[in-house]
RNA sequence: GCGGGCAUAGCUCAGUUGGUUAGAGCGCUUGACUGUGGAUCAAGAGGUCGCCGGUUCAAGCCCGGUUGCCCGCCCCA
């Protein structure tokens, strides 16, 4: 059968492969960059005392419906949901399951399921993994995307916790040299003061509704806070009351404390009263780090997060405070300023000439690898010139040349591919030298 | 869910008012150079021009449909 007759199977629409550098020139989809960001994040988590949690990538649909909110865009139209097999493998008769569209609700579910509060007053958890939302893709948006996030759950809602997280994020961004960013913060109030603000907002907006865009009319019904975020009706929005002026005493004090802790750490931020979040569970502090470059197309949010003090209870757990963020790994990769070194580049390339040298090289490569040296070699019989071309392309720092001469002498040519210096070394000397640097 | 743009070699793209055997650059393989990479030169491999139909003596090009991708809206990371 010719290949044209067989339909090619490709990635599902709006999903993509993250490939090794060798196989793609798309710098936003290279696996070593994802690894690099993950390693920087893991180092931050080590320093700040976070422990890794890995939850399943699918959960009962109910978790997200209750945790994230039925009315949110995520739950109402963006989830991958299906019916599991029921009894006797009856299709569609089983539980409703969903690929996770975010990871906070699963982490809280796990916190409750394993009664983590019994072990510690404060659980400091981080996760790294794929999330799934059924959206139309565009620059910086995919149906399977990757997030790194943390959740701090437990007794305390001290704003110092929030400032500490911001400090950690600041370190991660600087370490990655992602510098063209701004931090926006706001308070979205609590169950005590937000309903009053929503009421007032409704009253203010209602008479102006006829002059506002269709989206705002929709938001008026579903999530009135989001009207504040509208980019079209900016003149009208500017006349609306600010939530900052209507916070209750406790929320006001909490927010002031948060700002004070940021100031003490000399962390720069701007208060944005229009910053609201799309997920129902947020209370009090909300924040976003936005990029000022256009690397992300029309997207500008690199990460976002906030406080969710009621989430545990709404999922049937004990009253617990919670604070966390999620950062978009794909978007971080797109924002990296420079080429990052690829750890898969081998240290040494073994260039063999002839069958006998090939056999020897196979064993020598094994010896080098056992002492921790990464090696690459070719499995064809080529001229030295062509083998050197491969060595060059592999970007290995050193090449060991192994031919008949070397085999009889027991001394091998070690070529430094950058300085072009060559040494003649015995096998033992090779191992020693390459191991050392 | 709604808009806009684009589909030609592995990649980036040319391709004239429709005209014979479909091109370039990069990459790949080989050679010039018998055991030394990056440079240069040469040769070679690699295409049902996304798919289906229509118009025409003739379609990569025109028309209709379809699929895919990209970008934007909504929303988010």
XYZ file of C-alpha atoms (C1' of nucleotides) in Angstrom:
514
model
C 0.000 0.000 0.000
C 1.475 3.347 -0.930
C 1.703 5.992 1.712
C -0.733 8.247 -0.085
C -3.536 5.760 0.377
C -3.126 5.704 4.134
C -4.563 8.710 5.868
C -1.923 10.475 7.881
C -2.699 10.757 11.544
C -1.592 13.964 13.159
C -1.963 15.716 16.473
C -5.534 16.563 17.434
C -6.403 20.103 16.386
C -4.974 22.795 18.618
C -2.623 20.337 20.260
C 1.036 19.972 19.433
C 4.161 17.927 19.972
C 6.929 19.308 22.140
C 10.015 18.041 20.312
C 13.763 17.736 20.905
C 15.769 20.619 19.484
C 17.125 18.332 16.759
C 13.721 17.906 15.198
C 12.169 21.348 15.226
C 13.277 24.887 14.674
C 10.164 26.152 16.427
C 11.827 27.566 19.504
C 8.529 27.678 21.379
C 8.067 23.906 21.156
C 11.446 22.487 22.172
C 11.445 20.048 25.044
C 14.728 21.186 26.588
C 13.221 24.621 27.197
C 10.334 23.110 29.096
C 12.846 21.095 31.118
C 14.863 24.184 31.856
C 11.932 26.157 33.227
C 10.810 23.177 35.249
C 14.253 22.825 36.777
C 14.363 26.500 37.776
C 10.897 26.206 39.293
C 11.862 23.061 41.183
C 14.885 24.838 42.615
C 12.628 27.671 43.785
C 10.249 25.164 45.365
C 13.142 23.489 47.161
C 14.258 26.811 48.625
C 10.758 27.854 49.660
C 9.732 24.508 51.056
C 7.148 23.225 48.598
C 6.526 19.528 48.027
C 5.358 17.950 44.803
C 1.884 16.528 44.347
C 0.751 14.614 41.271
C -2.966 14.221 40.825
C -4.651 12.213 38.044
C -5.236 14.066 34.804
C -8.904 13.150 34.979
C -11.391 13.492 37.805
C -15.099 13.217 38.386
C -16.768 16.042 36.498
C -18.487 17.109 39.689
C -15.188 18.240 41.187
C -14.804 20.992 38.613
C -18.489 21.815 38.454
C -18.525 22.458 42.176
C -14.982 23.706 42.621
C -14.487 25.978 39.640
C -18.120 26.996 39.208
C -20.901 25.927 36.839
C -21.204 29.375 35.328
C -17.556 29.832 34.447
C -16.483 29.572 30.821
C -14.187 26.736 31.721
C -16.912 24.511 33.091
C -19.758 25.603 30.868
C -18.020 25.192 27.533
C -14.357 24.240 27.690
C -14.120 20.873 29.412
C -13.376 17.508 27.848
C -16.040 15.418 29.498
C -17.237 11.904 28.759
C -19.167 9.073 30.268
C -17.172 6.130 31.524
C -18.280 2.593 30.755
C -20.979 1.429 33.136
C -21.794 -1.985 34.518
C -21.101 -4.793 32.021
C -19.060 -2.315 30.011
C -22.179 -0.520 28.856
C -21.062 2.513 26.888
C -22.123 5.832 28.369
C -23.692 4.347 31.483
C -20.839 5.098 33.881
C -19.587 8.111 35.778
C -19.100 11.477 34.145
C -15.344 12.106 33.955
C -13.372 15.168 32.860
C -9.815 15.919 31.809
C -8.618 18.477 34.316
C -8.942 22.059 33.003
C -6.991 23.392 35.999
C -5.231 21.888 38.976
C -6.368 23.801 42.049
C -9.614 21.903 42.578
C -7.851 18.514 42.250
C -5.211 19.550 44.784
C -7.882 20.651 47.262
C -9.729 17.401 46.599
C -6.555 15.527 47.467
C -6.004 17.687 50.544
C -9.433 16.728 51.785
C -9.257 13.084 50.722
C -6.004 12.513 52.596
C -6.898 14.755 55.539
C -3.652 16.610 55.165
C -4.573 19.050 57.924
C -4.036 16.173 60.361
C -0.350 16.088 59.480
C 0.458 19.767 59.234
C -1.056 23.179 59.813
C 0.035 24.283 56.373
C 0.380 22.143 53.248
C 2.731 23.755 50.729
C 2.286 21.845 47.491
C 3.403 22.283 43.900
C 2.422 20.540 40.683
C 3.718 20.418 37.136
C 1.643 18.989 34.366
C -0.743 19.248 31.438
C -4.195 20.810 31.628
C -6.948 20.552 29.030
C -9.423 23.099 27.767
C -11.498 22.810 24.628
C -10.775 26.226 23.168
C -10.047 27.586 19.727
C -6.292 27.795 19.582
C -4.295 30.883 18.810
C -0.896 32.209 19.691
C -0.122 31.184 23.271
C -3.276 29.070 23.662
C -3.522 25.330 23.278
C -6.044 22.658 24.110
C -3.368 20.790 26.021
C -1.170 23.245 27.833
C 1.222 22.961 30.724
C 1.052 24.614 34.072
C 3.312 24.839 37.060
C 1.462 25.861 40.177
C 1.551 25.950 43.933
C -1.163 25.761 46.545
C -0.751 26.698 50.198
C -3.602 25.249 52.197
C -4.246 25.244 55.921
C -4.888 27.331 58.960
C -3.195 30.590 58.117
C -4.315 33.314 55.764
C -1.490 35.620 56.731
C -0.767 37.992 53.835
C 2.924 37.338 54.420
C 2.304 33.979 52.733
C 1.118 35.811 49.645
C 4.090 38.155 49.598
C 6.461 35.234 49.996
C 4.950 33.548 46.950
C 5.294 36.747 44.942
C 8.920 36.982 46.043
C 9.507 33.433 44.825
C 7.891 34.228 41.478
C 10.063 37.282 41.194
C 13.121 35.092 41.686
C 11.943 32.575 39.064
C 11.310 35.310 36.505
C 14.696 36.904 37.103
C 16.472 33.553 37.003
C 14.847 32.874 33.627
C 15.645 36.434 32.500
C 12.012 37.131 31.716
C 12.177 40.796 32.611
C 9.533 42.615 30.606
C 6.738 41.903 33.062
C 4.415 43.744 35.405
C 2.669 42.550 38.527
C -0.968 43.536 38.986
C -2.770 42.963 42.256
C -6.260 43.503 43.550
C -8.709 42.291 46.134
C -11.951 40.737 44.983
C -13.468 40.836 48.453
C -15.014 38.038 50.439
C -18.489 36.494 50.836
C -19.244 39.342 53.218
C -18.527 42.316 50.992
C -18.572 41.040 47.431
C -22.319 40.427 47.182
C -22.904 44.050 48.190
C -20.458 45.232 45.576
C -22.098 43.027 42.948
C -25.480 44.482 43.833
C -24.210 47.994 43.492
C -22.515 47.147 40.234
C -25.741 45.711 38.887
C -27.633 48.860 39.766
C -25.020 51.072 38.155
C -24.713 49.024 35.005
C -28.358 48.281 34.309
C -29.327 51.709 32.930
C -26.183 51.799 30.769
C -26.614 48.309 29.379
C -28.154 49.473 26.108
C -24.980 51.394 25.335
C -22.658 48.509 26.082
C -21.314 45.704 23.933
C -22.910 42.313 23.536
C -20.263 40.632 25.625
C -20.949 42.975 28.513
C -24.646 42.272 28.285
C -23.755 38.611 28.535
C -21.379 39.208 31.442
C -24.063 41.189 33.211
C -25.995 37.949 33.496
C -23.214 35.447 34.108
C -20.297 37.122 35.878
C -20.865 40.772 36.499
C -17.363 41.402 37.841
C -15.983 40.677 34.405
C -17.690 43.756 33.003
C -14.897 45.682 34.678
C -12.446 43.880 32.425
C -14.082 44.950 29.165
C -11.743 46.470 26.624
C -14.421 48.061 24.485
C -16.647 49.913 26.937
C -13.743 51.529 28.742
C -15.469 54.911 29.100
C -18.462 53.435 30.836
C -16.344 51.120 32.957
C -14.322 54.085 34.182
C -17.479 55.565 35.716
C -18.300 52.412 37.650
C -17.494 52.071 41.355
C -14.195 50.487 42.344
C -14.196 47.387 44.478
C -11.274 48.855 46.361
C -13.653 51.473 47.813
C -16.213 48.942 48.940
C -14.174 46.267 50.646
C -15.180 45.340 54.169
C -12.861 46.249 57.039
C -11.238 42.818 57.188
C -10.583 42.634 53.451
C -9.243 46.171 53.412
C -6.851 45.386 56.271
C -5.770 42.135 54.631
C -4.991 43.876 51.365
C -3.073 46.655 53.113
C -0.992 44.071 54.951
C -0.263 42.288 51.676
C 0.936 45.541 50.116
C 3.063 46.308 53.168
C 4.817 42.949 52.892
C 5.462 43.527 49.198
C 6.870 46.975 49.934
C 9.165 45.582 52.611
C 10.558 43.186 50.031
C 10.864 46.015 47.505
C 8.642 44.095 45.088
C 7.063 46.368 42.500
C 3.359 46.106 41.735
C 0.387 48.083 40.601
C -3.054 47.928 42.137
C -5.566 47.294 39.399
C -9.144 47.567 40.714
C -10.384 46.094 37.442
C -8.410 42.879 37.881
C -10.924 40.110 38.449
C -10.587 36.399 37.962
C -12.755 34.124 35.909
C -12.983 31.317 38.428
C -15.606 31.399 41.158
C -13.439 30.299 44.044
C -11.277 33.374 44.416
C -11.538 35.574 47.513
C -9.580 38.625 48.561
C -6.156 38.741 46.924
C -5.955 38.240 43.166
C -2.870 38.824 41.076
C -1.445 38.423 37.607
C 1.940 38.764 36.016
C 1.589 40.210 32.546
C 4.177 40.475 29.836
C 4.734 43.773 28.108
C 6.192 42.144 24.998
C 4.134 40.742 22.146
C 5.734 37.297 22.307
C 2.386 35.860 23.296
C 0.297 37.450 20.565
C -2.850 38.883 22.030
C -2.361 36.936 25.230
C -0.507 38.786 27.930
C -0.935 36.749 31.102
C 2.105 34.710 32.073
C 0.637 33.570 35.345
C -2.220 34.269 37.672
C -3.442 33.325 41.074
C -5.023 34.352 44.286
C -6.705 33.394 47.507
C -9.547 30.863 47.720
C -10.540 30.608 51.348
C -13.916 28.994 50.754
C -12.919 26.288 48.297
C -12.170 23.529 50.771
C -15.546 23.885 52.453
C -17.425 24.012 49.178
C -15.848 20.675 48.291
C -16.895 19.115 51.570
C -13.650 19.669 53.462
C -12.918 21.541 56.655
C -12.794 25.344 56.650
C -9.305 25.990 55.288
C -7.502 28.972 53.941
C -5.908 28.669 50.549
C -3.627 30.635 48.282
C -1.913 29.700 45.048
C -1.007 30.462 41.478
C -0.612 28.732 38.144
C 1.936 29.752 35.571
C 1.686 28.947 31.889
C 4.696 26.883 30.951
C 4.053 27.231 27.214
C 3.911 30.988 27.619
C 7.072 31.040 29.680
C 8.875 29.177 26.922
C 7.685 31.778 24.407
C 8.960 34.526 26.686
C 12.474 33.167 27.254
C 14.879 35.785 26.007
C 17.785 33.680 24.833
C 18.920 30.299 23.688
C 19.114 27.938 26.629
C 21.725 25.236 26.689
C 20.492 21.777 25.872
C 21.654 19.090 28.315
C 21.166 16.443 25.635
C 24.213 17.719 23.750
C 26.844 14.989 24.210
C 30.220 15.697 25.729
C 32.088 13.395 23.382
C 31.622 12.024 19.899
C 33.427 8.793 19.072
C 34.598 8.758 15.458
C 35.498 5.261 14.325
C 37.199 4.143 11.122
C 36.497 0.600 10.086
C 34.843 -2.414 11.602
C 37.467 -3.165 14.203
C 37.465 0.422 15.451
C 33.691 0.364 15.528
C 33.673 -2.663 17.828
C 36.200 -0.980 20.079
C 34.256 2.301 20.116
C 31.118 0.591 21.280
C 32.936 -0.698 24.352
C 34.793 2.572 24.982
C 31.527 4.513 24.816
C 30.116 2.201 27.460
C 33.124 2.828 29.719
C 32.807 6.599 29.339
C 29.094 6.485 30.065
C 29.713 4.448 33.210
C 31.892 7.234 34.578
C 29.210 9.790 33.770
C 30.347 11.137 30.399
C 27.653 11.557 27.751
C 28.703 10.063 24.400
C 27.361 9.916 20.898
C 28.541 7.866 17.970
C 27.537 6.807 14.515
C 26.522 3.300 13.509
C 27.501 3.443 9.836
C 30.885 2.960 8.175
C 31.840 6.334 6.771
C 34.903 8.272 5.800
C 36.529 10.200 8.619
C 35.507 13.403 6.945
C 31.852 12.504 7.006
C 32.081 11.215 10.530
C 33.648 14.491 11.592
C 30.698 16.247 10.024
C 28.397 14.244 12.246
C 30.575 15.020 15.243
C 30.362 18.690 14.414
C 26.633 18.613 14.034
C 26.203 16.815 17.354
C 27.760 19.916 18.972
C 29.915 17.654 21.163
C 32.837 19.496 22.693
C 35.268 16.621 22.057
C 35.777 14.000 19.399
C 37.790 10.822 19.935
C 39.254 9.498 16.709
C 39.627 5.746 16.626
C 41.323 4.163 13.600
C 43.704 1.324 12.884
C 46.735 3.367 13.906
C 45.211 4.234 17.262
C 44.164 0.661 17.910
C 47.669 -0.721 17.372
C 49.305 2.080 19.354
C 46.756 1.969 22.155
C 46.675 5.752 22.037
C 43.739 7.727 20.729
C 43.348 11.200 19.338
C 41.218 13.479 21.501
C 40.216 16.540 19.515
C 38.798 19.647 21.124
C 36.229 20.795 18.585
C 36.386 24.402 19.708
C 40.121 25.007 20.068
C 41.047 22.298 17.488
C 43.765 21.064 19.810
C 44.527 17.357 19.663
C 46.056 15.071 22.285
C 47.139 11.469 22.034
C 45.916 9.627 25.093
C 45.613 6.064 26.358
C 42.213 4.696 27.221
C 42.830 5.261 30.946
C 43.969 8.833 30.333
C 40.878 9.492 28.218
C 38.556 8.331 30.943
C 40.392 10.398 33.523
C 40.479 13.577 31.460
C 36.878 13.472 30.245
C 35.539 12.527 33.637
C 37.240 15.538 35.211
C 35.751 18.204 33.013
C -19.538 29.569 19.338
C -18.223 34.028 15.900
C -14.786 36.629 12.458
C -10.167 37.144 9.112
C -5.928 34.970 6.524
C -3.164 30.890 4.446
C -2.448 25.676 2.220
C 3.417 24.145 -3.624
C 10.000 19.507 -1.463
C 11.836 17.895 5.565
C 11.771 23.774 6.581
C 11.004 29.009 4.545
C 8.830 30.408 0.267
C 8.736 31.910 -5.564
C 5.595 30.344 -9.522
C 3.657 35.981 -14.996
C -2.998 37.243 -18.496
C -4.393 29.413 -17.280
C 0.228 26.728 -21.764
C 4.432 21.487 -22.661
C 9.072 17.958 -18.249
C 6.973 22.501 -11.152
C 11.461 26.125 -9.136
C 14.921 28.678 -5.417
C 17.240 29.069 -0.650
C 18.144 26.273 3.734
C 18.585 21.197 5.313
C 19.875 16.028 3.838
C 23.240 12.219 0.968
C 27.684 11.848 -1.951
C 32.066 13.722 -4.212
C 36.176 17.411 -5.239
C 39.777 16.302 -0.385
C 42.498 7.651 0.320
C 42.615 9.642 8.259
C 40.166 15.403 10.457
C 34.110 19.336 11.203
C 32.380 24.620 10.278
C 34.022 27.591 4.177
C 33.586 26.907 -1.306
C 32.072 24.250 -5.651
C 29.514 20.164 -8.067
C 26.137 16.161 -8.353
C 22.035 13.404 -6.191
C 17.666 12.067 -3.406
C 13.172 14.231 -2.102
C 6.343 16.717 -4.890
C -0.726 12.784 -6.855
C 0.976 21.600 -5.956
C -4.196 19.671 1.245
C -8.692 16.844 -0.510
C -13.294 16.374 -3.735
C -15.834 18.236 -7.740
C -16.596 21.974 -11.775
C -15.080 25.321 -16.075
C -11.484 24.569 -20.205
C -8.272 21.796 -25.873
C -5.274 22.697 -21.357
C -5.654 24.070 -14.035
C -0.450 24.794 -9.014
C -3.091 29.211 -11.093
C -10.134 30.296 -12.329
C -15.025 28.668 -9.680
C -17.770 25.774 -5.772
C -17.337 22.725 -1.652
C -14.465 20.375 2.128
C -10.499 19.542 5.611
C -6.333 21.394 8.118
C -3.293 25.221 10.035
C -2.444 30.248 11.607
C -4.363 34.835 13.637
C -8.187 37.605 16.219
C -13.048 37.880 19.444
C -14.867 35.537 23.952
C -12.135 33.611 28.033
C -7.935 32.307 30.268
C -2.172 30.259 31.739
